[in-house]
mmCIF file of C-alpha atoms in Angstrom:
data_model
loop_
_atom_site.group_PDB
_atom_site.id
_atom_site.type_symbol
_atom_site.label_atom_id
_atom_site.label_comp_id
_atom_site.label_asym_id
_atom_site.label_seq_id
_atom_site.Cartn_x
_atom_site.Cartn_y
_atom_site.Cartn_z
ATOM 1 C CA MET A 1 13.219 12.074 76.508
ATOM 2 C CA LYS A 2 15.864 9.652 76.813
ATOM 3 C CA LYS A 3 16.209 7.878 80.239
ATOM 4 C CA PRO A 4 18.985 6.199 81.459
ATOM 5 C CA ALA A 5 19.507 2.801 80.116
ATOM 6 C CA VAL A 6 19.246 0.232 83.174
ATOM 7 C CA ALA A 7 20.126 -3.062 82.832
ATOM 8 C CA VAL A 8 17.619 -5.051 84.692
ATOM 9 C CA GLY A 9 18.817 -9.159 85.702
ATOM 10 C CA ALA A 10 17.357 -11.938 87.804
ATOM 11 C CA GLY A 11 19.458 -10.226 90.440
ATOM 12 C CA ILE A 12 18.516 -7.408 91.097
ATOM 13 C CA GLY A 13 15.241 -5.764 92.759
ATOM 14 C CA VAL A 14 13.108 -3.267 92.176
ATOM 15 C CA GLY A 15 14.938 -0.650 96.054
ATOM 16 C CA ALA A 16 18.639 -1.068 93.260
ATOM 17 C CA ILE A 17 17.228 -0.230 90.383
ATOM 18 C CA ALA A 18 15.688 3.360 92.262
ATOM 19 C CA LEU A 19 19.436 4.111 93.937
ATOM 20 C CA ILE A 20 21.139 3.288 90.063
ATOM 21 C CA GLY A 21 18.244 5.702 88.969
ATOM 22 C CA VAL A 22 19.514 8.202 91.426
ATOM 23 C CA LEU A 23 23.120 8.184 90.603
ATOM 24 C CA VAL A 24 22.876 8.382 87.661
ATOM 25 C CA LEU A 25 20.783 11.597 87.656
ATOM 26 C CA PHE A 26 23.029 13.098 91.106
ATOM 27 C CA ILE A 27 26.658 12.139 88.630
ATOM 28 C CA ALA A 28 25.210 14.673 85.821
ATOM 29 C CA ALA A 29 24.031 17.085 87.956
ATOM 30 C CA VAL A 30 27.961 17.165 88.502
ATOM 31 C CA ALA A 31 29.504 17.048 85.793
ATOM 32 C CA ASN A 32 27.402 19.998 84.356
ATOM 33 C CA GLY A 33 29.435 22.925 86.375
ATOM 34 C CA ALA A 34 28.532 25.068 88.155
ATOM 35 C CA ALA A 35 26.644 27.615 86.406
ATOM 36 C CA GLY A 36 23.080 26.736 88.032
ATOM 37 C CA HIS A 37 21.402 25.445 84.506
ATOM 38 C CA GLN A 38 19.452 22.088 84.375
ATOM 39 C CA GLU A 39 22.180 18.993 82.912
ATOM 40 C CA GLU A 40 21.875 18.455 79.206
ATOM 41 C CA GLN A 41 18.408 16.749 77.798
ATOM 42 C CA GLU A 42 17.968 14.799 74.695
ATOM 43 C CA THR A 43 14.910 14.173 72.453
ATOM 44 C CA ASP A 44 13.601 11.778 69.877
ATOM 45 C CA GLY A 45 10.912 14.114 69.270
ATOM 46 C CA THR A 46 10.411 16.109 66.684
ATOM 47 C CA GLN A 47 7.881 19.308 65.496
ATOM 48 C CA ILE A 48 6.690 21.223 62.692
ATOM 49 C CA SER A 49 6.803 24.545 63.010
ATOM 50 C CA ALA A 50 4.306 27.306 62.633
ATOM 51 C CA ALA A 51 6.852 29.112 60.556
ATOM 52 C CA GLY A 52 6.351 26.915 57.143
ATOM 53 C CA GLY A 53 9.044 25.204 57.697
ATOM 54 C CA GLN A 54 10.738 22.002 60.401
ATOM 55 C CA VAL A 55 12.741 23.425 62.448
ATOM 56 C CA GLY A 56 14.395 20.544 64.444
ATOM 57 C CA ASP A 57 12.308 19.217 67.128
ATOM 58 C CA ILE A 58 11.032 23.343 68.746
ATOM 59 C CA PRO A 59 7.297 23.139 68.866
ATOM 60 C CA SER A 60 5.739 25.514 67.334
ATOM 61 C CA LYS A 61 5.126 27.765 70.306
ATOM 62 C CA MET A 62 8.652 28.186 71.679
ATOM 63 C CA LEU A 63 9.749 28.687 68.304
ATOM 64 C CA ALA A 64 7.859 31.566 67.983
ATOM 65 C CA LEU A 65 9.234 33.091 70.964
ATOM 66 C CA TYR A 66 12.591 32.336 70.333
ATOM 67 C CA ARG A 67 12.135 34.438 67.217
ATOM 68 C CA GLN A 68 10.377 37.299 68.930
ATOM 69 C CA ALA A 69 12.530 37.729 71.765
ATOM 70 C CA ALA A 70 16.280 37.503 69.994
ATOM 71 C CA PRO A 71 15.810 40.516 67.511
ATOM 72 C CA ALA A 72 13.033 42.421 69.876
ATOM 73 C CA ALA A 73 16.036 42.068 73.550
ATOM 74 C CA CYS A 74 19.711 41.772 71.898
ATOM 75 C CA GLN A 75 19.915 43.289 67.823
ATOM 76 C CA GLY A 76 22.755 41.080 66.521
ATOM 77 C CA LEU A 77 21.733 37.857 68.726
ATOM 78 C CA ASP A 78 20.328 35.073 66.206
ATOM 79 C CA TRP A 79 17.408 33.252 67.845
ATOM 80 C CA THR A 80 19.086 29.930 67.165
ATOM 81 C CA VAL A 81 21.632 30.455 69.877
ATOM 82 C CA LEU A 82 18.343 31.205 72.042
ATOM 83 C CA ALA A 83 16.618 28.171 70.722
ATOM 84 C CA ALA A 84 19.618 26.480 71.439
ATOM 85 C CA ILE A 85 20.360 27.295 75.089
ATOM 86 C CA GLY A 86 16.368 25.957 74.890
ATOM 87 C CA LYS A 87 17.097 22.503 73.988
ATOM 88 C CA VAL A 88 19.889 22.044 76.297
ATOM 89 C CA GLU A 89 18.680 22.960 78.892
ATOM 90 C CA THR A 90 15.394 21.824 79.610
ATOM 91 C CA ASP A 91 14.567 20.126 75.709
ATOM 92 C CA HIS A 92 11.998 23.697 75.005
ATOM 93 C CA ALA A 93 10.956 22.876 78.456
ATOM 94 C CA ARG A 94 10.394 19.572 78.069
ATOM 95 C CA HIS A 95 11.543 18.648 80.892
ATOM 96 C CA PRO A 96 9.258 17.126 83.811
ATOM 97 C CA THR A 97 10.635 19.223 86.703
ATOM 98 C CA MET A 98 12.458 21.881 85.453
ATOM 99 C CA ARG A 99 14.458 22.252 88.347
ATOM 100 C CA SER A 100 17.970 21.974 88.409
ATOM 101 C CA TYR A 101 20.406 20.493 91.689
ATOM 102 C CA ALA A 102 21.899 24.006 91.739
ATOM 103 C CA GLY A 103 18.425 25.768 92.169
ATOM 104 C CA ALA A 104 18.169 26.907 88.639
ATOM 105 C CA VAL A 105 14.551 26.695 87.357
ATOM 106 C CA GLY A 106 12.052 27.213 84.314
ATOM 107 C CA PRO A 107 12.557 26.478 80.957
ATOM 108 C CA MET A 108 16.106 28.686 80.601
ATOM 109 C CA GLN A 109 17.163 27.700 84.078
ATOM 110 C CA PHE A 110 18.044 30.598 86.116
ATOM 111 C CA LEU A 111 18.545 31.143 89.650
ATOM 112 C CA PRO A 112 15.888 34.127 91.039
ATOM 113 C CA SER A 113 18.319 35.658 92.121
ATOM 114 C CA THR A 114 20.197 36.033 88.762
ATOM 115 C CA PHE A 115 16.419 36.030 87.075
ATOM 116 C CA LYS A 116 15.994 39.609 88.379
ATOM 117 C CA GLY A 117 18.750 41.137 87.011
ATOM 118 C CA TYR A 118 16.581 40.816 83.661
ATOM 119 C CA ALA A 119 13.830 40.092 84.002
ATOM 120 C CA TYR A 120 12.109 43.807 82.757
ATOM 121 C CA PRO A 121 10.736 44.741 81.296
ATOM 122 C CA VAL A 122 7.870 42.526 81.004
ATOM 123 C CA PRO A 123 7.577 41.290 77.546
ATOM 124 C CA PRO A 124 4.855 41.231 75.896
ATOM 125 C CA GLY A 125 2.969 38.932 77.012
ATOM 126 C CA GLY A 126 4.799 37.420 80.527
ATOM 127 C CA ALA A 127 3.152 36.786 83.438
ATOM 128 C CA ASP A 128 3.333 40.431 85.184
ATOM 129 C CA PRO A 129 4.779 40.171 87.637
ATOM 130 C CA PRO A 130 7.788 38.115 85.859
ATOM 131 C CA THR A 131 8.664 34.534 86.621
ATOM 132 C CA PRO A 132 11.474 32.785 85.543
ATOM 133 C CA TRP A 133 8.784 29.705 84.697
ATOM 134 C CA ASP A 134 6.789 31.802 82.350
ATOM 135 C CA ALA A 135 8.875 31.021 79.284
ATOM 136 C CA THR A 136 7.946 34.561 77.678
ATOM 137 C CA ASP A 137 9.975 35.768 80.648
ATOM 138 C CA ALA A 138 12.303 34.000 80.908
ATOM 139 C CA VAL A 139 13.227 33.369 76.888
ATOM 140 C CA TYR A 140 13.335 37.552 76.942
ATOM 141 C CA ALA A 141 15.562 37.301 80.212
ATOM 142 C CA ALA A 142 17.721 34.962 78.789
ATOM 143 C CA ALA A 143 17.922 37.084 75.238
ATOM 144 C CA ARG A 144 18.960 39.968 77.709
ATOM 145 C CA MET A 145 21.582 38.066 79.638
ATOM 146 C CA LEU A 146 23.587 37.048 76.343
ATOM 147 C CA CYS A 147 23.210 40.599 75.530
ATOM 148 C CA ALA A 148 24.880 42.234 78.321
ATOM 149 C CA ASN A 149 27.678 39.672 77.892
ATOM 150 C CA GLY A 150 28.687 39.533 74.302
ATOM 151 C CA ALA A 151 25.736 38.754 71.824
ATOM 152 C CA LYS A 152 25.289 42.312 70.701
ATOM 153 C CA SER A 153 28.850 42.153 69.095
ATOM 154 C CA GLY A 154 27.158 39.734 66.659
ATOM 155 C CA THR A 155 30.571 38.123 66.050
ATOM 156 C CA GLY A 156 31.351 34.142 66.870
ATOM 157 C CA LYS A 157 34.063 35.835 70.145
ATOM 158 C CA GLY A 158 31.582 38.305 71.254
ATOM 159 C CA VAL A 159 28.830 35.055 71.058
ATOM 160 C CA TYR A 160 30.608 32.455 72.866
ATOM 161 C CA LYS A 161 31.593 34.613 75.296
ATOM 162 C CA ALA A 162 27.714 35.613 75.287
ATOM 163 C CA ILE A 163 27.283 31.884 76.452
ATOM 164 C CA TYR A 164 29.873 31.218 78.171
ATOM 165 C CA SER A 165 28.856 33.432 80.592
ATOM 166 C CA TYR A 166 25.673 31.372 81.291
ATOM 167 C CA ASN A 167 26.988 27.831 81.616
ATOM 168 C CA HIS A 168 30.683 28.591 82.638
ATOM 169 C CA ALA A 169 31.960 25.456 80.575
ATOM 170 C CA ASP A 170 33.319 25.572 77.235
ATOM 171 C CA TRP A 171 31.872 22.238 76.633
ATOM 172 C CA TYR A 172 28.306 24.204 77.308
ATOM 173 C CA VAL A 173 29.577 26.431 74.721
ATOM 174 C CA ARG A 174 30.033 24.425 71.974
ATOM 175 C CA LYS A 175 27.037 21.883 72.640
ATOM 176 C CA VAL A 176 25.036 25.284 71.895
ATOM 177 C CA LEU A 177 26.863 26.525 68.838
ATOM 178 C CA ALA A 178 26.544 22.925 67.663
ATOM 179 C CA GLN A 179 22.780 22.924 68.181
ATOM 180 C CA ALA A 180 22.604 26.792 67.296
ATOM 181 C CA LYS A 181 23.958 25.571 63.556
ATOM 182 C CA THR A 182 21.661 22.207 63.685
ATOM 183 C CA TYR A 183 19.154 25.041 63.605
ATOM 184 C CA ALA A 184 19.888 27.170 61.568
ATOM 185 C CA ALA A 185 20.390 24.334 58.754
ATOM 186 C CA ALA A 186 17.151 23.281 59.729
ATOM 187 C CA GLN A 187 15.355 26.272 58.396
ATOM 188 C CA PRO A 188 13.526 26.012 55.328
ATOM 189 C CA SER A 189 15.248 26.934 52.045
ATOM 190 C CA GLY A 190 15.273 30.688 51.436
ATOM 191 C CA ALA A 191 14.632 31.444 55.288
ATOM 192 C CA ASP A 192 16.271 34.102 57.268
ATOM 193 C CA SER A 193 18.083 33.754 59.958
ATOM 194 C CA ASN A 194 17.773 37.217 62.728
ATOM 195 C CA ALA A 195 20.822 38.315 60.797
ATOM 196 C CA ASP A 196 19.255 38.160 57.697
ATOM 197 C CA VAL A 197 16.462 39.709 58.975
ATOM 198 C CA ALA A 198 18.810 42.712 60.453
ATOM 199 C CA SER A 199 18.424 44.060 57.316
ATOM 200 C CA SER A 200 14.969 44.562 57.020
ATOM 201 C CA ALA A 201 14.035 46.341 60.167
ATOM 202 C CA ILE A 202 10.417 46.507 59.051
ATOM 203 C CA VAL A 203 10.309 42.800 58.857
ATOM 204 C CA LYS A 204 12.568 42.944 62.586
ATOM 205 C CA ALA A 205 9.835 45.269 63.882
ATOM 206 C CA ALA A 206 6.959 42.726 62.982
ATOM 207 C CA TYR A 207 8.664 39.762 64.722
ATOM 208 C CA THR A 208 8.736 41.151 67.622
ATOM 209 C CA GLN A 209 4.995 41.043 67.543
ATOM 210 C CA LEU A 210 5.128 37.229 67.148
ATOM 211 C CA GLY A 211 1.668 35.970 68.880
ATOM 212 C CA VAL A 212 0.160 38.937 69.604
ATOM 213 C CA PRO A 213 -3.817 38.340 69.258
ATOM 214 C CA TYR A 214 -5.782 39.342 65.996
ATOM 215 C CA VAL A 215 -8.310 41.933 67.458
ATOM 216 C CA TRP A 216 -9.992 43.874 64.336
ATOM 217 C CA GLY A 217 -9.407 47.752 64.286
ATOM 218 C CA GLY A 218 -6.650 46.995 66.183
ATOM 219 C CA GLY A 219 -2.671 48.263 66.344
ATOM 220 C CA THR A 220 -1.503 52.031 65.666
ATOM 221 C CA ILE A 221 1.739 52.801 64.713
ATOM 222 C CA ASN A 222 3.354 53.835 68.548
ATOM 223 C CA GLY A 223 2.355 49.835 69.188
ATOM 224 C CA LYS A 224 -0.555 50.742 71.622
ATOM 225 C CA SER A 225 -2.459 48.680 70.095
ATOM 226 C CA GLY A 226 -5.251 48.090 73.257
ATOM 227 C CA GLY A 227 -4.116 44.348 73.004
ATOM 228 C CA GLY A 228 -3.968 43.035 69.467
ATOM 229 C CA PHE A 229 -3.901 43.953 65.759
ATOM 230 C CA ASP A 230 -5.718 43.065 62.694
ATOM 231 C CA CYS A 231 -3.946 42.480 59.679
ATOM 232 C CA SER A 232 -3.275 46.713 58.820
ATOM 233 C CA GLY A 233 -2.455 47.970 62.546
ATOM 234 C CA LEU A 234 0.578 45.263 62.014
ATOM 235 C CA THR A 235 2.054 46.613 59.027
ATOM 236 C CA SER A 236 0.977 50.343 60.117
ATOM 237 C CA TYR A 237 3.196 49.551 63.021
ATOM 238 C CA ALA A 238 5.984 47.080 61.535
ATOM 239 C CA VAL A 239 6.821 49.955 59.043
ATOM 240 C CA TYR A 240 6.224 52.814 62.190
ATOM 241 C CA GLN A 241 8.569 51.166 63.894
ATOM 242 C CA GLY A 242 11.091 49.917 61.271
ATOM 243 C CA THR A 243 11.461 53.600 58.942
ATOM 244 C CA GLY A 244 12.640 54.655 62.593
ATOM 245 C CA HIS A 245 8.816 57.027 62.236
ATOM 246 C CA LYS A 246 9.605 58.127 58.592
ATOM 247 C CA VAL A 247 6.935 56.672 57.183
ATOM 248 C CA VAL A 248 2.781 56.667 58.008
ATOM 249 C CA LEU A 249 0.891 53.969 56.540
ATOM 250 C CA PRO A 250 -3.360 54.503 55.617
ATOM 251 C CA ARG A 251 -5.029 52.326 58.497
ATOM 252 C CA THR A 252 -6.880 50.236 55.597
ATOM 253 C CA SER A 253 -5.639 47.228 54.201
ATOM 254 C CA GLN A 254 -7.545 48.590 50.570
ATOM 255 C CA GLU A 255 -5.784 52.691 51.510
ATOM 256 C CA GLN A 256 -2.229 50.565 51.478
ATOM 257 C CA ARG A 257 -2.548 48.573 48.381
ATOM 258 C CA HIS A 258 -1.427 51.987 46.609
ATOM 259 C CA VAL A 259 1.391 53.605 48.931
ATOM 260 C CA GLY A 260 4.538 53.320 47.953
ATOM 261 C CA THR A 261 6.055 51.613 44.702
ATOM 262 C CA SER A 262 4.631 48.674 43.243
ATOM 263 C CA VAL A 263 7.187 45.820 43.173
ATOM 264 C CA PRO A 264 6.973 42.138 40.653
ATOM 265 C CA ARG A 265 7.052 39.680 42.828
ATOM 266 C CA ASP A 266 10.037 38.184 41.387
ATOM 267 C CA GLU A 267 11.817 41.233 42.977
ATOM 268 C CA MET A 268 10.155 41.892 46.122
ATOM 269 C CA ARG A 269 12.094 41.611 49.716
ATOM 270 C CA PRO A 270 11.874 41.277 53.136
ATOM 271 C CA GLY A 271 10.074 44.170 54.121
ATOM 272 C CA ASP A 272 7.581 45.171 50.972
ATOM 273 C CA LEU A 273 3.871 44.272 51.794
ATOM 274 C CA ILE A 274 2.080 41.700 50.358
ATOM 275 C CA VAL A 275 -1.690 43.387 49.663
ATOM 276 C CA PHE A 276 -4.415 40.456 48.651
ATOM 277 C CA ASN A 277 -7.583 40.670 46.815
ATOM 278 C CA LYS A 278 -9.491 39.187 49.382
ATOM 279 C CA HIS A 279 -12.842 40.360 50.218
ATOM 280 C CA ASN A 280 -11.910 43.795 48.218
ATOM 281 C CA TRP A 281 -8.094 43.913 48.817
ATOM 282 C CA GLY A 282 -9.790 42.693 52.422
ATOM 283 C CA HIS A 283 -5.991 41.531 53.759
ATOM 284 C CA VAL A 284 -1.935 42.709 53.860
ATOM 285 C CA GLY A 285 0.806 41.258 55.431
ATOM 286 C CA ILE A 286 4.670 41.508 55.231
ATOM 287 C CA TYR A 287 7.086 39.763 53.310
ATOM 288 C CA ALA A 288 9.478 37.752 55.356
ATOM 289 C CA GLY A 289 12.125 36.445 53.134
ATOM 290 C CA GLY A 290 11.609 32.797 52.400
ATOM 291 C CA ASN A 291 8.744 32.322 51.016
ATOM 292 C CA ARG A 292 7.205 33.405 54.217
ATOM 293 C CA MET A 293 4.698 36.449 55.263
ATOM 294 C CA ILE A 294 4.462 37.904 58.265
ATOM 295 C CA ASP A 295 0.011 38.844 58.934
ATOM 296 C CA ALA A 296 -2.163 39.257 61.627
ATOM 297 C CA PRO A 297 -4.877 36.113 59.703
ATOM 298 C CA LYS A 298 -7.967 37.073 61.817
ATOM 299 C CA PRO A 299 -10.390 36.572 65.095
ATOM 300 C CA GLY A 300 -9.226 33.527 67.211
ATOM 301 C CA LYS A 301 -5.800 34.168 65.942
ATOM 302 C CA SER A 302 -2.675 35.939 66.614
ATOM 303 C CA VAL A 303 0.696 36.910 64.861
ATOM 304 C CA GLU A 304 1.924 34.566 63.352
ATOM 305 C CA VAL A 305 4.646 33.563 60.278
ATOM 306 C CA ILE A 306 2.874 31.444 57.947
ATOM 307 C CA SER A 307 4.416 29.723 54.198
ATOM 308 C CA LEU A 308 3.034 31.062 50.749
ATOM 309 C CA ALA A 309 2.952 28.205 49.494
ATOM 310 C CA GLY A 310 -0.769 27.254 48.562
ATOM 311 C CA TYR A 311 -1.244 30.512 49.450
ATOM 312 C CA TRP A 312 -0.816 33.208 46.391
ATOM 313 C CA GLU A 313 -3.075 31.311 44.379
ATOM 314 C CA ASN A 314 -6.142 31.827 46.089
ATOM 315 C CA TYR A 315 -6.016 35.773 45.152
ATOM 316 C CA ALA A 316 -4.712 38.228 43.646
ATOM 317 C CA TRP A 317 -2.201 39.913 44.882
ATOM 318 C CA ASP A 318 -0.119 43.644 44.565
ATOM 319 C CA ILE A 319 3.654 44.059 45.871
ATOM 320 C CA ARG A 320 4.514 47.255 47.386
ATOM 321 C CA ARG A 321 7.932 48.541 49.037
ATOM 322 C CA VAL A 322 7.582 51.866 51.623
ATOM 323 C CA GLY A 323 10.291 51.676 53.376
#
């Protein structure tokens, strides 16, 4: 994280340097408005995301969380807006204290009194009882707050109003929107934003389960998985939820290979199932667009988004459209 540059001359002692640092931090805090959020931060770092490409400097865990929380907590909110707020507030939880002069705390910089209004229900993987210091709790609460203030409309005016409610300053809204645009542009070629994913409710349902651990035999159509999913448990859940409880898949990947309609690879679209001949058609995932797949891969891993580049060539595969 960049620190204020201080010119150190022969006549400046250590105490003076420390005083200058305190004054710089104080001025930055005052300039950032009355909403009680952390002063803006900058970073030089970059991070390769787990979602199939480089998306700015977002750590893979936070990227998955933004993608999971936006569609789950606020239909119509693009994940890039949520990520941009995380960037401006604490540089995706990299800020050394995650405390503001006004008492806001945690990765998304909530006043504890404000956080209480958006903390429930406890999100998957969140702390219970919820706390603004927990990244999962905080990101979900931020999405709910934005939603309650206009972001669910998905329109420019609604999103502007929602961001303004987060920090009552036009400069802040402009900065968040500019950062969100940068993140959208940094997505892998062909990648879907949440607005694109909204056309596939199956993908949207699968995104809400990112980070849920792999459990062999885990997963039911109503999502009460006993703590996790295996590959076919995840697809069963996502299809059931994404089709409005109208389509119930058979339990195993071998059986799912024969459901719905066969689709040529060059015609597949988000929400289609991809069944691989991995140990007798032993693996299935959900096509997410942009040559990516959402799946529950294996023991020790969690539901994730992977690139299909280099994966296709290893196995025979079928594409099935079930929605």
